[in-house]
Short mmCIF file of C-alpha atoms in Angstrom, two decimals:
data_model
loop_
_atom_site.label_atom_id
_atom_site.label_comp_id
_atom_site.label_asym_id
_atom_site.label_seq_id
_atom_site.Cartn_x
_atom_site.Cartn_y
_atom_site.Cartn_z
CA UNK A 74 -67.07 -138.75 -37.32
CA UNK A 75 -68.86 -139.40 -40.47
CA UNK A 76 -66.32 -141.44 -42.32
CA UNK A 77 -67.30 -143.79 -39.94
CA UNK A 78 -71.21 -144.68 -40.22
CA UNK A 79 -72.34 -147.20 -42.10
CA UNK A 80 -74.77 -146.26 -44.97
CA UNK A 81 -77.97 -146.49 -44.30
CA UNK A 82 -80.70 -147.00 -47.25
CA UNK A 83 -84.08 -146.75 -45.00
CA UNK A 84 -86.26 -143.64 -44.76
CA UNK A 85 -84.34 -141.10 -41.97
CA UNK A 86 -85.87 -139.80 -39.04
CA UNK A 87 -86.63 -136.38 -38.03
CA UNK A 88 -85.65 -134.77 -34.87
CA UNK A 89 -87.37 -131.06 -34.58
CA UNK A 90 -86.25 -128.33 -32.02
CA UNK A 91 -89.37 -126.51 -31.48
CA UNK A 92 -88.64 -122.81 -30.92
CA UNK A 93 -87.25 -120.67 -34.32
CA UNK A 94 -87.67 -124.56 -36.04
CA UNK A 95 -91.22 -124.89 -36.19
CA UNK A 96 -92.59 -121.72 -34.03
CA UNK A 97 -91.86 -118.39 -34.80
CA UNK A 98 -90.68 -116.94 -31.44
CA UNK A 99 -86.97 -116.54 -30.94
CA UNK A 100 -87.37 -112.58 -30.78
CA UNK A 101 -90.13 -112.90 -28.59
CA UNK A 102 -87.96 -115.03 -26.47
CA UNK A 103 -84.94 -113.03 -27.24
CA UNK A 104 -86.74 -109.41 -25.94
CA UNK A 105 -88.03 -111.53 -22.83
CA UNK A 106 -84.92 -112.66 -21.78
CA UNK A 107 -83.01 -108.77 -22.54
CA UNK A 108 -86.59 -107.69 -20.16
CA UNK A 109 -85.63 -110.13 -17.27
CA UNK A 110 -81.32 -109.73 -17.32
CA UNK A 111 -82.58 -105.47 -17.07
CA UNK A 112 -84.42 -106.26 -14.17
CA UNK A 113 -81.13 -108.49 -13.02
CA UNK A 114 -79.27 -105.20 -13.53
CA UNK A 115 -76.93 -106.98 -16.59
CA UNK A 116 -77.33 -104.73 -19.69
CA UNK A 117 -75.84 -106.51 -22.95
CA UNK A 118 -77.06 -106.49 -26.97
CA UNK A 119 -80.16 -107.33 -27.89
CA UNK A 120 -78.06 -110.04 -30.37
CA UNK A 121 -75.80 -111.16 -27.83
CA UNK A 122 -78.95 -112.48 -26.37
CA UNK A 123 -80.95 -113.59 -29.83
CA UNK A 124 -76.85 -115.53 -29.95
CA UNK A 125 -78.00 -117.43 -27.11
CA UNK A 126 -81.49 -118.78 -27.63
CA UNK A 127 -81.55 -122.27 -28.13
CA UNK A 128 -79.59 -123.96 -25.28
CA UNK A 129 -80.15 -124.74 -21.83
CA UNK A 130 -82.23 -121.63 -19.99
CA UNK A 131 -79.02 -122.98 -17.04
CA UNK A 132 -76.61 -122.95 -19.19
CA UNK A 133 -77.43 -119.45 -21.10
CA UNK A 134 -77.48 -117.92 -18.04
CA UNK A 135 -73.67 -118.71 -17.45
CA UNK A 136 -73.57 -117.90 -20.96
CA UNK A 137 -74.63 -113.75 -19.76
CA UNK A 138 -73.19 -114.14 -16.71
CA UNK A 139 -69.99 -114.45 -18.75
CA UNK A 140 -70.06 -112.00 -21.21
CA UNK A 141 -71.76 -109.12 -18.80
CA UNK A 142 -68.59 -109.94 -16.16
CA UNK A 143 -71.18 -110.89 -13.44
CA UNK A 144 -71.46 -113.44 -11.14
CA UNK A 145 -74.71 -114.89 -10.31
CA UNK A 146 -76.02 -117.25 -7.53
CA UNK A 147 -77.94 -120.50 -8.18
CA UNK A 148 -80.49 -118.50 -6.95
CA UNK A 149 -80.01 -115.69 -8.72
CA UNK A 150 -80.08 -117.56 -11.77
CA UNK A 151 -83.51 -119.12 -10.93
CA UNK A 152 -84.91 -115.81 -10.69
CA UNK A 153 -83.45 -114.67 -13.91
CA UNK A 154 -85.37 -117.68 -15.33
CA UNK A 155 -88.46 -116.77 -13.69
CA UNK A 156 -88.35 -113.66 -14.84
CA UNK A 157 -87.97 -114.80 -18.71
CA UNK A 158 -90.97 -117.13 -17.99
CA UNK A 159 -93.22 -114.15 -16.86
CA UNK A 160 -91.92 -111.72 -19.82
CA UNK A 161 -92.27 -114.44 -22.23
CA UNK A 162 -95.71 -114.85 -21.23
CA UNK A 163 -96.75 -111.05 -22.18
CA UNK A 164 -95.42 -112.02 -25.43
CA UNK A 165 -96.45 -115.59 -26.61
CA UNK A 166 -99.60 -114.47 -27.70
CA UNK A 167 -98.03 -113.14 -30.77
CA UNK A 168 -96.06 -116.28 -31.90
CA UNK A 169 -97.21 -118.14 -34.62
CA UNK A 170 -96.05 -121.20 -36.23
CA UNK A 171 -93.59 -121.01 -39.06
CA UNK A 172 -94.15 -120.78 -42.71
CA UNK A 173 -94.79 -124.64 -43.92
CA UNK A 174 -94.27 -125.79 -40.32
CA UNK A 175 -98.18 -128.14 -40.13
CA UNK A 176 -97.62 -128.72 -44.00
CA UNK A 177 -93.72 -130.46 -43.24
CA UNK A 178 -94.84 -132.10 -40.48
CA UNK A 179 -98.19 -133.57 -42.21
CA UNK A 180 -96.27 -134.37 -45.20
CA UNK A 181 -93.37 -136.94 -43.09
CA UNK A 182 -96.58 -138.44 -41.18
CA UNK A 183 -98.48 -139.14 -44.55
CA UNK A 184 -94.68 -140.04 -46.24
CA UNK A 185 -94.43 -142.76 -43.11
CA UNK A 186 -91.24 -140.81 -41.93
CA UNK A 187 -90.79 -140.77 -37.92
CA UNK A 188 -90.20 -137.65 -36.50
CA UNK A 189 -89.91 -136.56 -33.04
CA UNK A 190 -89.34 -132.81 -31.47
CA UNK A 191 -86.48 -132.29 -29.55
CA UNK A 192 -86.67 -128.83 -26.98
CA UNK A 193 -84.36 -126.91 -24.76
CA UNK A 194 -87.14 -125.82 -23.63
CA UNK A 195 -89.10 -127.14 -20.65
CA UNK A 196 -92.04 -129.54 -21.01
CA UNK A 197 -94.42 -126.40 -19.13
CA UNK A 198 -92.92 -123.89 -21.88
CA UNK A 199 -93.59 -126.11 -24.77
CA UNK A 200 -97.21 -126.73 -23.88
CA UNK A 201 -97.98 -123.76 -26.21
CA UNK A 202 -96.12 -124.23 -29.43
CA UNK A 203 -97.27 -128.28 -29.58
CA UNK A 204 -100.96 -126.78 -29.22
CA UNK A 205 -100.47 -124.40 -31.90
CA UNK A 206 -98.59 -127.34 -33.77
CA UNK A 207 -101.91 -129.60 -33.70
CA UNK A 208 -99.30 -131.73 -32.95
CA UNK A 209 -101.15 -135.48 -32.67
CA UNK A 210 -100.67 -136.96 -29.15
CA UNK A 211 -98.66 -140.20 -30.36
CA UNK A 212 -95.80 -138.13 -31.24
CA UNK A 213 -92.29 -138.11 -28.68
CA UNK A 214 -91.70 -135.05 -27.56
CA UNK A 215 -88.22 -134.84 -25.57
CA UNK A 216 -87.55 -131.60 -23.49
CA UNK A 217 -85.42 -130.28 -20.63
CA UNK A 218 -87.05 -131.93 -18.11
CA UNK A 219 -86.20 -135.76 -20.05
CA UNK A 220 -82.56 -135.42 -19.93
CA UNK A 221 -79.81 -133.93 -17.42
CA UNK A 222 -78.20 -131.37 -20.05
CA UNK A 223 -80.25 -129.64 -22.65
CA UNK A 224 -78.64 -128.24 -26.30
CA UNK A 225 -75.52 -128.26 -27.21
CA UNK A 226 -74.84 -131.38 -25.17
CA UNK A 227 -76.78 -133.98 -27.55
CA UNK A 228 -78.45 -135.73 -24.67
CA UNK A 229 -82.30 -134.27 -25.92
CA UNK A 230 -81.10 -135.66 -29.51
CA UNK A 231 -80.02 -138.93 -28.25
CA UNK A 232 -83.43 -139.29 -26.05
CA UNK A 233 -85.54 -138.67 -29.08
CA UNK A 234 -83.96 -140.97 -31.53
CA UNK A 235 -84.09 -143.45 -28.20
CA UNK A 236 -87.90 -142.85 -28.55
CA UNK A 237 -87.90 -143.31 -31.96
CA UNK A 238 -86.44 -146.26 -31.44
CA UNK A 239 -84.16 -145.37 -34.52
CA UNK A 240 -80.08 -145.67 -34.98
CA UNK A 241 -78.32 -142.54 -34.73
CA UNK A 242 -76.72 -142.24 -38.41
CA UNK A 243 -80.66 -142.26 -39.59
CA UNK A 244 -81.32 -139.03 -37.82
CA UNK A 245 -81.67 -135.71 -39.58
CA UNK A 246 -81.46 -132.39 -36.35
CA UNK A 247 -83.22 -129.82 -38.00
CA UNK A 248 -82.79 -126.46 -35.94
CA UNK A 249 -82.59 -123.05 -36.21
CA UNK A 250 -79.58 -122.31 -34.28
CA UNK A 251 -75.71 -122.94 -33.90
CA UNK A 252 -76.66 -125.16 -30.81
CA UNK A 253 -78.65 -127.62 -32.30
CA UNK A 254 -76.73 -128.07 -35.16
CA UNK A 255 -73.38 -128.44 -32.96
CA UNK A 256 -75.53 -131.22 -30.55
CA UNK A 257 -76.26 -132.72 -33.71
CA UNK A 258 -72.36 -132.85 -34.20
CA UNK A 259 -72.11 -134.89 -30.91
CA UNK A 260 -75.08 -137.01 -31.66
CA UNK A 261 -72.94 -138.34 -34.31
CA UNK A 262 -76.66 -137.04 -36.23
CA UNK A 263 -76.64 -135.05 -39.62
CA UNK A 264 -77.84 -131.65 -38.91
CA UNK A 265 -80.25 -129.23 -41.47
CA UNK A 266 -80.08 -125.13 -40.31
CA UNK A 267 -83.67 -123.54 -40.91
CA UNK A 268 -82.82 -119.59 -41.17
CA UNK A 269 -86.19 -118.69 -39.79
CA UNK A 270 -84.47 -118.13 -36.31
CA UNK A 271 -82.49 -114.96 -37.51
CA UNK A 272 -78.93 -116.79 -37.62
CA UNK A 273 -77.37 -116.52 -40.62
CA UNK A 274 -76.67 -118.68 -43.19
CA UNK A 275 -72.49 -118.76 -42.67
CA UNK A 276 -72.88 -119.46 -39.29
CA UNK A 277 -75.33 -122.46 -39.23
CA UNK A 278 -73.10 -124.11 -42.12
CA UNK A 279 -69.76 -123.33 -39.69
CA UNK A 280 -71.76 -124.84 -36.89
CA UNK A 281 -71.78 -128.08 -39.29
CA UNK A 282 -74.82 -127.58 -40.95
CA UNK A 283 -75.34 -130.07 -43.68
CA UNK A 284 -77.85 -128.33 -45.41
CA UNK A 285 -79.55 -124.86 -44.71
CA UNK A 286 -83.01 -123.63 -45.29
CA UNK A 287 -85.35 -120.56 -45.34
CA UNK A 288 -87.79 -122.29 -43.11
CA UNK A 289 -89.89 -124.99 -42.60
CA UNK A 290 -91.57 -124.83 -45.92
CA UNK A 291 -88.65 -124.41 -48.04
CA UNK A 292 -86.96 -127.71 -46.13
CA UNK A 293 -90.26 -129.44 -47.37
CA UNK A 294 -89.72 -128.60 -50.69
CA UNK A 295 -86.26 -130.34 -50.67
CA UNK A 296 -86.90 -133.81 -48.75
CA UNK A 297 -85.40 -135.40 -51.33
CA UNK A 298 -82.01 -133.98 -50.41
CA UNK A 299 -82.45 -135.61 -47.10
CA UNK A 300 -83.16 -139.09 -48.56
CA UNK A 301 -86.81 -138.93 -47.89
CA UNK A 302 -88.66 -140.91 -50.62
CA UNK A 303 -92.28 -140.77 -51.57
CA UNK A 304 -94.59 -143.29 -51.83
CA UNK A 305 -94.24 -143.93 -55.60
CA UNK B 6 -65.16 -99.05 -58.65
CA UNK B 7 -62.22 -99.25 -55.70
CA UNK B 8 -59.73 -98.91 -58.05
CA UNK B 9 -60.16 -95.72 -59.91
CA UNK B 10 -60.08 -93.80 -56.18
CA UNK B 11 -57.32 -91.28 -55.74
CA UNK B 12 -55.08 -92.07 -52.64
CA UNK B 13 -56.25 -90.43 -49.47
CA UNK B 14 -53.57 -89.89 -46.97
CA UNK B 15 -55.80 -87.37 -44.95
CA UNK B 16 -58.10 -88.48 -41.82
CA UNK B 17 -61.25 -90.65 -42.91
CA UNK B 18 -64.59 -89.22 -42.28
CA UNK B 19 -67.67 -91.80 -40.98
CA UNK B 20 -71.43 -92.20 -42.09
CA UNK B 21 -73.03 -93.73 -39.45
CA UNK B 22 -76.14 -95.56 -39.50
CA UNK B 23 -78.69 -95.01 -36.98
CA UNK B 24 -80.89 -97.85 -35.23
CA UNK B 25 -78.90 -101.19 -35.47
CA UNK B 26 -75.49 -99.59 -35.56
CA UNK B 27 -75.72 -96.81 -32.90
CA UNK B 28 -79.03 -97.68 -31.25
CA UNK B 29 -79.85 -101.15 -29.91
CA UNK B 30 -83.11 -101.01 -31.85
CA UNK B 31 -83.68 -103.29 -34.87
CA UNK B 32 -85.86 -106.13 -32.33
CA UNK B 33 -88.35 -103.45 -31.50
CA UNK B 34 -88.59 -102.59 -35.51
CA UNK B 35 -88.64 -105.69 -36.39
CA UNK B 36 -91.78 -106.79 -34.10
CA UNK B 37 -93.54 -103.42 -34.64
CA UNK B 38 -93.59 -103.97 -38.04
CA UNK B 39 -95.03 -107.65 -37.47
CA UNK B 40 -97.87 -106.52 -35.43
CA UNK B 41 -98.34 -103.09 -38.11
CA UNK B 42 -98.54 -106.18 -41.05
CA UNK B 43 -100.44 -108.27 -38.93
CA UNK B 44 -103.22 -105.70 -38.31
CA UNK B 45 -102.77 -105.42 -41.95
CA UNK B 46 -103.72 -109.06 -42.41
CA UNK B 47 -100.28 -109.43 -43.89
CA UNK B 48 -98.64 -112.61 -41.72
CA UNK B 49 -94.81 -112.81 -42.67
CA UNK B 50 -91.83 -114.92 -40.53
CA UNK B 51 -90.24 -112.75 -38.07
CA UNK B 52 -86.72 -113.26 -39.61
CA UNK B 53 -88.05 -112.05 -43.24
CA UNK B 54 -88.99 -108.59 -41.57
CA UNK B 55 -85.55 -108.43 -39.58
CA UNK B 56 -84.01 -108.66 -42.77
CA UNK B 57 -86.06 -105.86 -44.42
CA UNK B 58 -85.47 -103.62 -41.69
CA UNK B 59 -82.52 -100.43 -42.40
CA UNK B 60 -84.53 -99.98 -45.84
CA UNK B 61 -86.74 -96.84 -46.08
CA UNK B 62 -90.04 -97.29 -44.85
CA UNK B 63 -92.29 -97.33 -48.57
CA UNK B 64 -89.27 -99.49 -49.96
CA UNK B 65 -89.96 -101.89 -46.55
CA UNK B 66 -93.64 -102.13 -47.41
CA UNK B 67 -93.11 -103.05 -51.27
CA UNK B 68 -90.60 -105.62 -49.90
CA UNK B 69 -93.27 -107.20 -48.14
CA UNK B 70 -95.88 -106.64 -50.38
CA UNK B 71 -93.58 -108.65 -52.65
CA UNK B 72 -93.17 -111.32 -50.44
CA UNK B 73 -96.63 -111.68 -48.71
CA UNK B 74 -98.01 -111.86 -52.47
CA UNK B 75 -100.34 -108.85 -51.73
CA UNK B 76 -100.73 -105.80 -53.85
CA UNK B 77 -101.62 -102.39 -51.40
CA UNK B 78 -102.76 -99.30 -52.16
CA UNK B 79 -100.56 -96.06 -51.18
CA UNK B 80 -103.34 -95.03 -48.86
CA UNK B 81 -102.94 -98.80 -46.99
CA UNK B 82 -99.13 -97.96 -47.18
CA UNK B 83 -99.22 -95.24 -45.40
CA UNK B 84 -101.39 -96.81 -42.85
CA UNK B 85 -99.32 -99.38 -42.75
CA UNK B 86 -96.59 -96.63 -41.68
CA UNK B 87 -98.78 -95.18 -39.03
CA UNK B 88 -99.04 -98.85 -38.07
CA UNK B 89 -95.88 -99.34 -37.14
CA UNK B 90 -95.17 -96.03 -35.89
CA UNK B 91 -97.35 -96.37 -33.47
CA UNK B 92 -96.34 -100.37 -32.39
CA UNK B 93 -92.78 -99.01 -32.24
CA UNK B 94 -93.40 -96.40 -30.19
CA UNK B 95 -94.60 -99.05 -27.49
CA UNK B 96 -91.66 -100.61 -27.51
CA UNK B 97 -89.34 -97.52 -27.28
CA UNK B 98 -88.72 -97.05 -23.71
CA UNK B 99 -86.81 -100.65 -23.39
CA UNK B 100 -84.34 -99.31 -26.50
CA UNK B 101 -80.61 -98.64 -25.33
CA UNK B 102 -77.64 -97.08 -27.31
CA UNK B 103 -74.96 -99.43 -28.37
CA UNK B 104 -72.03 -100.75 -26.36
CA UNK B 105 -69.52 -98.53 -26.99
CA UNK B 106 -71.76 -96.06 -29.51
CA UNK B 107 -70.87 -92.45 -26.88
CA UNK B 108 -67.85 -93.79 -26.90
CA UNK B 109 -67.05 -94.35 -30.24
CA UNK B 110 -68.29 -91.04 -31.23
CA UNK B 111 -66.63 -88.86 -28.47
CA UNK B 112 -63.34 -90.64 -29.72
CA UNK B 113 -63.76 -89.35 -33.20
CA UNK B 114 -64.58 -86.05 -31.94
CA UNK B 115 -61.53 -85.99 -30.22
CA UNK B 116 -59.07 -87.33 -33.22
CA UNK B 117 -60.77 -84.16 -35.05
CA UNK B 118 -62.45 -87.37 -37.12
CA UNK B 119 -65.70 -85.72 -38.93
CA UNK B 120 -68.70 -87.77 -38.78
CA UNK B 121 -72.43 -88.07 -39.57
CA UNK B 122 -75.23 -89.65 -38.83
CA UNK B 123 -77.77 -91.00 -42.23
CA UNK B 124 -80.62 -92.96 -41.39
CA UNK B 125 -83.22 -94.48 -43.56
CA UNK B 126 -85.92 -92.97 -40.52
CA UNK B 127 -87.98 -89.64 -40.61
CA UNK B 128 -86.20 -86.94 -38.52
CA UNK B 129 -89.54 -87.33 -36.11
CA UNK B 130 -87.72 -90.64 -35.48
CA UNK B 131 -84.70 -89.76 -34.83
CA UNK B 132 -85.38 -87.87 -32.12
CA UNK B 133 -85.24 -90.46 -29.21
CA UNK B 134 -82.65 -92.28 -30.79
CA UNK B 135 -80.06 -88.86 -30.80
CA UNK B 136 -81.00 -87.45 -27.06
CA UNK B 137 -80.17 -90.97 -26.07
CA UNK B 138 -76.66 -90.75 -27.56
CA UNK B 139 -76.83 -87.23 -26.24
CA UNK B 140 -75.48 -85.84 -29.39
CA UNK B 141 -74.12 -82.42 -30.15
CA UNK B 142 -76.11 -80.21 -31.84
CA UNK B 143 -74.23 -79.25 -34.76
CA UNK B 144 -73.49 -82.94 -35.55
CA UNK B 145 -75.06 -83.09 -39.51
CA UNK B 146 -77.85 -85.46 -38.80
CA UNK B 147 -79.35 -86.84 -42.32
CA UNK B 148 -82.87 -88.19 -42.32
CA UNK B 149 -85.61 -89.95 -44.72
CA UNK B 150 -86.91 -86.20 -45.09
CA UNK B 151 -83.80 -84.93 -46.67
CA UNK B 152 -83.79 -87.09 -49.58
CA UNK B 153 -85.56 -88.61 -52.24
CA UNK B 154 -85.01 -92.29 -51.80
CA UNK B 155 -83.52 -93.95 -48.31
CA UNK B 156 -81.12 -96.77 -48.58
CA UNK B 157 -80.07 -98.73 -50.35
CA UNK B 158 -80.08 -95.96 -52.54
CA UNK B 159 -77.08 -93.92 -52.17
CA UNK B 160 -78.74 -90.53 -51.19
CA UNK B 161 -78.58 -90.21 -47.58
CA UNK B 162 -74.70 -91.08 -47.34
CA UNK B 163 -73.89 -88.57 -50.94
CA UNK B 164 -75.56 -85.81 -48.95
CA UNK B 165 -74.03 -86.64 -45.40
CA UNK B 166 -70.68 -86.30 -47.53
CA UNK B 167 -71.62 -83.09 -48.37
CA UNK B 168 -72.88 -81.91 -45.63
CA UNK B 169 -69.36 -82.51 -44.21
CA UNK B 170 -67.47 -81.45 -47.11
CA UNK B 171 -65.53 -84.34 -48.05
CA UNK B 172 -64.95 -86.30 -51.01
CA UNK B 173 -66.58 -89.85 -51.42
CA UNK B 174 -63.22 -91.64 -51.24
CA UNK B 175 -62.92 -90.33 -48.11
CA UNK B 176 -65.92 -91.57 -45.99
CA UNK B 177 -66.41 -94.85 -44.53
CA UNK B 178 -70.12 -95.93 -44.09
CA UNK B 179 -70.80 -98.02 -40.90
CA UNK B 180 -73.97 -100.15 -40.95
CA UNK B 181 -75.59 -102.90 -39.37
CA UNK B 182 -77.59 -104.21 -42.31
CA UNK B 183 -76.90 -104.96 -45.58
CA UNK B 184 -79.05 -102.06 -46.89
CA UNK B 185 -76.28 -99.90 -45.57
CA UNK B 186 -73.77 -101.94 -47.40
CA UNK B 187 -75.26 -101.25 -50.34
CA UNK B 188 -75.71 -98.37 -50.64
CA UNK B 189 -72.18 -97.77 -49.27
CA UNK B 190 -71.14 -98.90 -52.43
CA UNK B 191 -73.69 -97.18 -54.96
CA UNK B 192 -72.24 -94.25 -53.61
CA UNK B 193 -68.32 -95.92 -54.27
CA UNK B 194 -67.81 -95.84 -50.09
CA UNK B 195 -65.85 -97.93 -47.96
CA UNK B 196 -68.42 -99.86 -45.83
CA UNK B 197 -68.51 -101.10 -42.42
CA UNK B 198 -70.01 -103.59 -40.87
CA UNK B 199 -71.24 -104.08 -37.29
CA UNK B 200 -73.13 -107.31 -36.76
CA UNK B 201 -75.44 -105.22 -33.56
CA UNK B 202 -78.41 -105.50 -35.76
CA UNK B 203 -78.83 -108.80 -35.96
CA UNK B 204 -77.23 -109.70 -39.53
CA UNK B 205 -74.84 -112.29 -39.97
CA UNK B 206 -71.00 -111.32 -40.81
CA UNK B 207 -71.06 -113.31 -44.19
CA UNK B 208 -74.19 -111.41 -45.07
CA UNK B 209 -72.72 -107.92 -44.65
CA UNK B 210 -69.19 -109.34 -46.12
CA UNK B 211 -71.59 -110.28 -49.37
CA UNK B 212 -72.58 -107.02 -49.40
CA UNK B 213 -69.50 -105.34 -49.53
CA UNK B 214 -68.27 -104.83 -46.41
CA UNK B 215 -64.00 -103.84 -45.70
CA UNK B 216 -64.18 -105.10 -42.05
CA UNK B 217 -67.04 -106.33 -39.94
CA UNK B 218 -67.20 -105.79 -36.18
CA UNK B 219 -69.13 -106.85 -33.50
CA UNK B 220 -70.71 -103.32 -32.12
CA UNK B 221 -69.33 -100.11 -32.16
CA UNK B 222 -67.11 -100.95 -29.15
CA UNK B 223 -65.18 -103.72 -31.04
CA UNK B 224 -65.16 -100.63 -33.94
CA UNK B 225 -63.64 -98.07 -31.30
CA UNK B 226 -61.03 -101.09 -30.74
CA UNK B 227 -60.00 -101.39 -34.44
CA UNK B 228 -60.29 -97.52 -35.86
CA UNK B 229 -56.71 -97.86 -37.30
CA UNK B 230 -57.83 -100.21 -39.41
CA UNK B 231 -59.89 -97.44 -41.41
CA UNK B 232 -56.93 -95.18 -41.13
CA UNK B 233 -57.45 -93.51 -38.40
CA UNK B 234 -54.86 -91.77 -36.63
CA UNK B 235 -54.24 -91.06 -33.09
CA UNK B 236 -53.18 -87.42 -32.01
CA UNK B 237 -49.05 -88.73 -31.67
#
């Protein structure tokens, strides 16, 4: 796939997934979605479920419905995401952005590097983490409600770079889990792991993972392995 | 260290961990001790806490004293203890026992496998945790208050050994965090580990594990593989 692309000497572009990338709430989501399945009557790991976070609310709910041996009903599966929603919301007021998170994106904005966030998440759901961002109006923010499938399928990745108005081989994914990285794969995009969603290290750089990093802050303090220049 | 064992041909005996391995527990831990470090004014990334957890509760709060830059006192440490004791305590009544954990243990019991429990937790703790796996009583249960140091020191799993009466060379440890691993081997152990908790395979591989299983279910599925022997 990369063999392929022809080399590219501009500044790249950023695509951000929001949750465990830039926001510290994957176990918050994580508990909230082991809260709701209880209620569903589908007991499974707490990190079967953490496993999950990062794709399609839809599409993780086949995910459980698979690995609890339960069959749920469109409408069943609404519910289930209803009920996240509501135990989410007990929790959100605890989430804070990652380590570095303001200072990264800051730093691209004064560098003159485009970025552009990039969410499973719906556009209601994401209200809250672009708040605590301070994230500056201007900038695209793609989530599930832009495109038909949401992570792995690349379609959010694809959207954003659309917005960007950028080629695909000048995109950098940065995520926290195996599901952007592997949508980054399809996007024909290079993808960066942060570890600052709890997946580890091994399985971000199986995912295809071109580079992994502690977090937001440690990713800005190695731009230069991404081919970001500064202004010198 | 491996090679200077004697050959055992007898029946292994097992160390197990407690929350993480047994006990679906380590997301509750991890996000009481966020909110204990936040009331601290300590503010740390979720995932850097997760890792920390399986350690014994003073060793925890110099790890994050380390990493939050921030010198406390012993009387803030202990608060900081209280902290969390009370924030897990909260989130107890949503914690579950492992798939497969009753399991797992009643088929040991019924080999005539010996086995232990050593956790890095106060036996106050391990209360909840042991009703829930509704354990026998005679079952040598090793606690934080039995030793000097918790893991990754080797002292919890040296005096589960001998509380059981069998050689080192003899036990397997089974752990869900790398602390476990550890210390497995500071006390020249086979370790096991079971990625429940949250850590990633290569992690525990890194730190020494034999084999590496899902939860104790996939464990159950694979005891011959630690030499254990059906009744035939």
């Amino acid at each position: 796939m990369k063999t392929k692309r022809s080399y590219s000497t501009g500044q790249p572009a950023f695509l951000f997934d929001l949750d465990g990338t830039l926001i510290d709430s994957v176990y918050e989501h994580t508990l909230a979605w082991r809260e709701a399945l209880e209620e569903m009557g589908i007991s499974l790991a707490t990190v079967a479920i953490h496993r999950r976070i990062g794709m399609s609310g839809g599409m993780l709910a086949h995910a459980f419905e698979r690995e609890a041996g339960k069959k749920l009903t469109s409408k069943e599966i609404e519910h289930l995401q209803t009920l996240h929603a509501c135990a989410y919301k007990k929790r959100a007021g605890q989430v804070r952005p990652l380590p570095g998170a303001h200072d990264l994106l800051q730093e691209l904005s004064n560098l003159g590097v485009p970025w552009a966030i990039a969410t499973s998440g719906k556009k209601e759901d994401a209200k809250g983490p672009l708040t605590m961002l301070r994230l500056d109006p201007h900038i695209p923010v793609i989530t599930r409600d832009d495109v038909k499938h949401a992570k792995p399928e690349p379609d959010l990745f694809l959207a954003a770079a659309a917005k960007l108005k950028f080629g695909l081989e000048r995109c950098v994914v940065v995520g926290d889990s195996i599901w952007d990285l592997l949508a980054a794969q399809r996007a024909q995009m290079l993808g960066v792991g942060l570890l600052s969603g709890g997946f580890g290290e091994n399985e971000l750089e199986r995912a295809g993972a071109y580079r992994v990093y502690r977090d937001p802050a440690d990713l800005l303090a190695h731009l230069d392995e991404m081919g970001v220049r500064g202004r010198d």
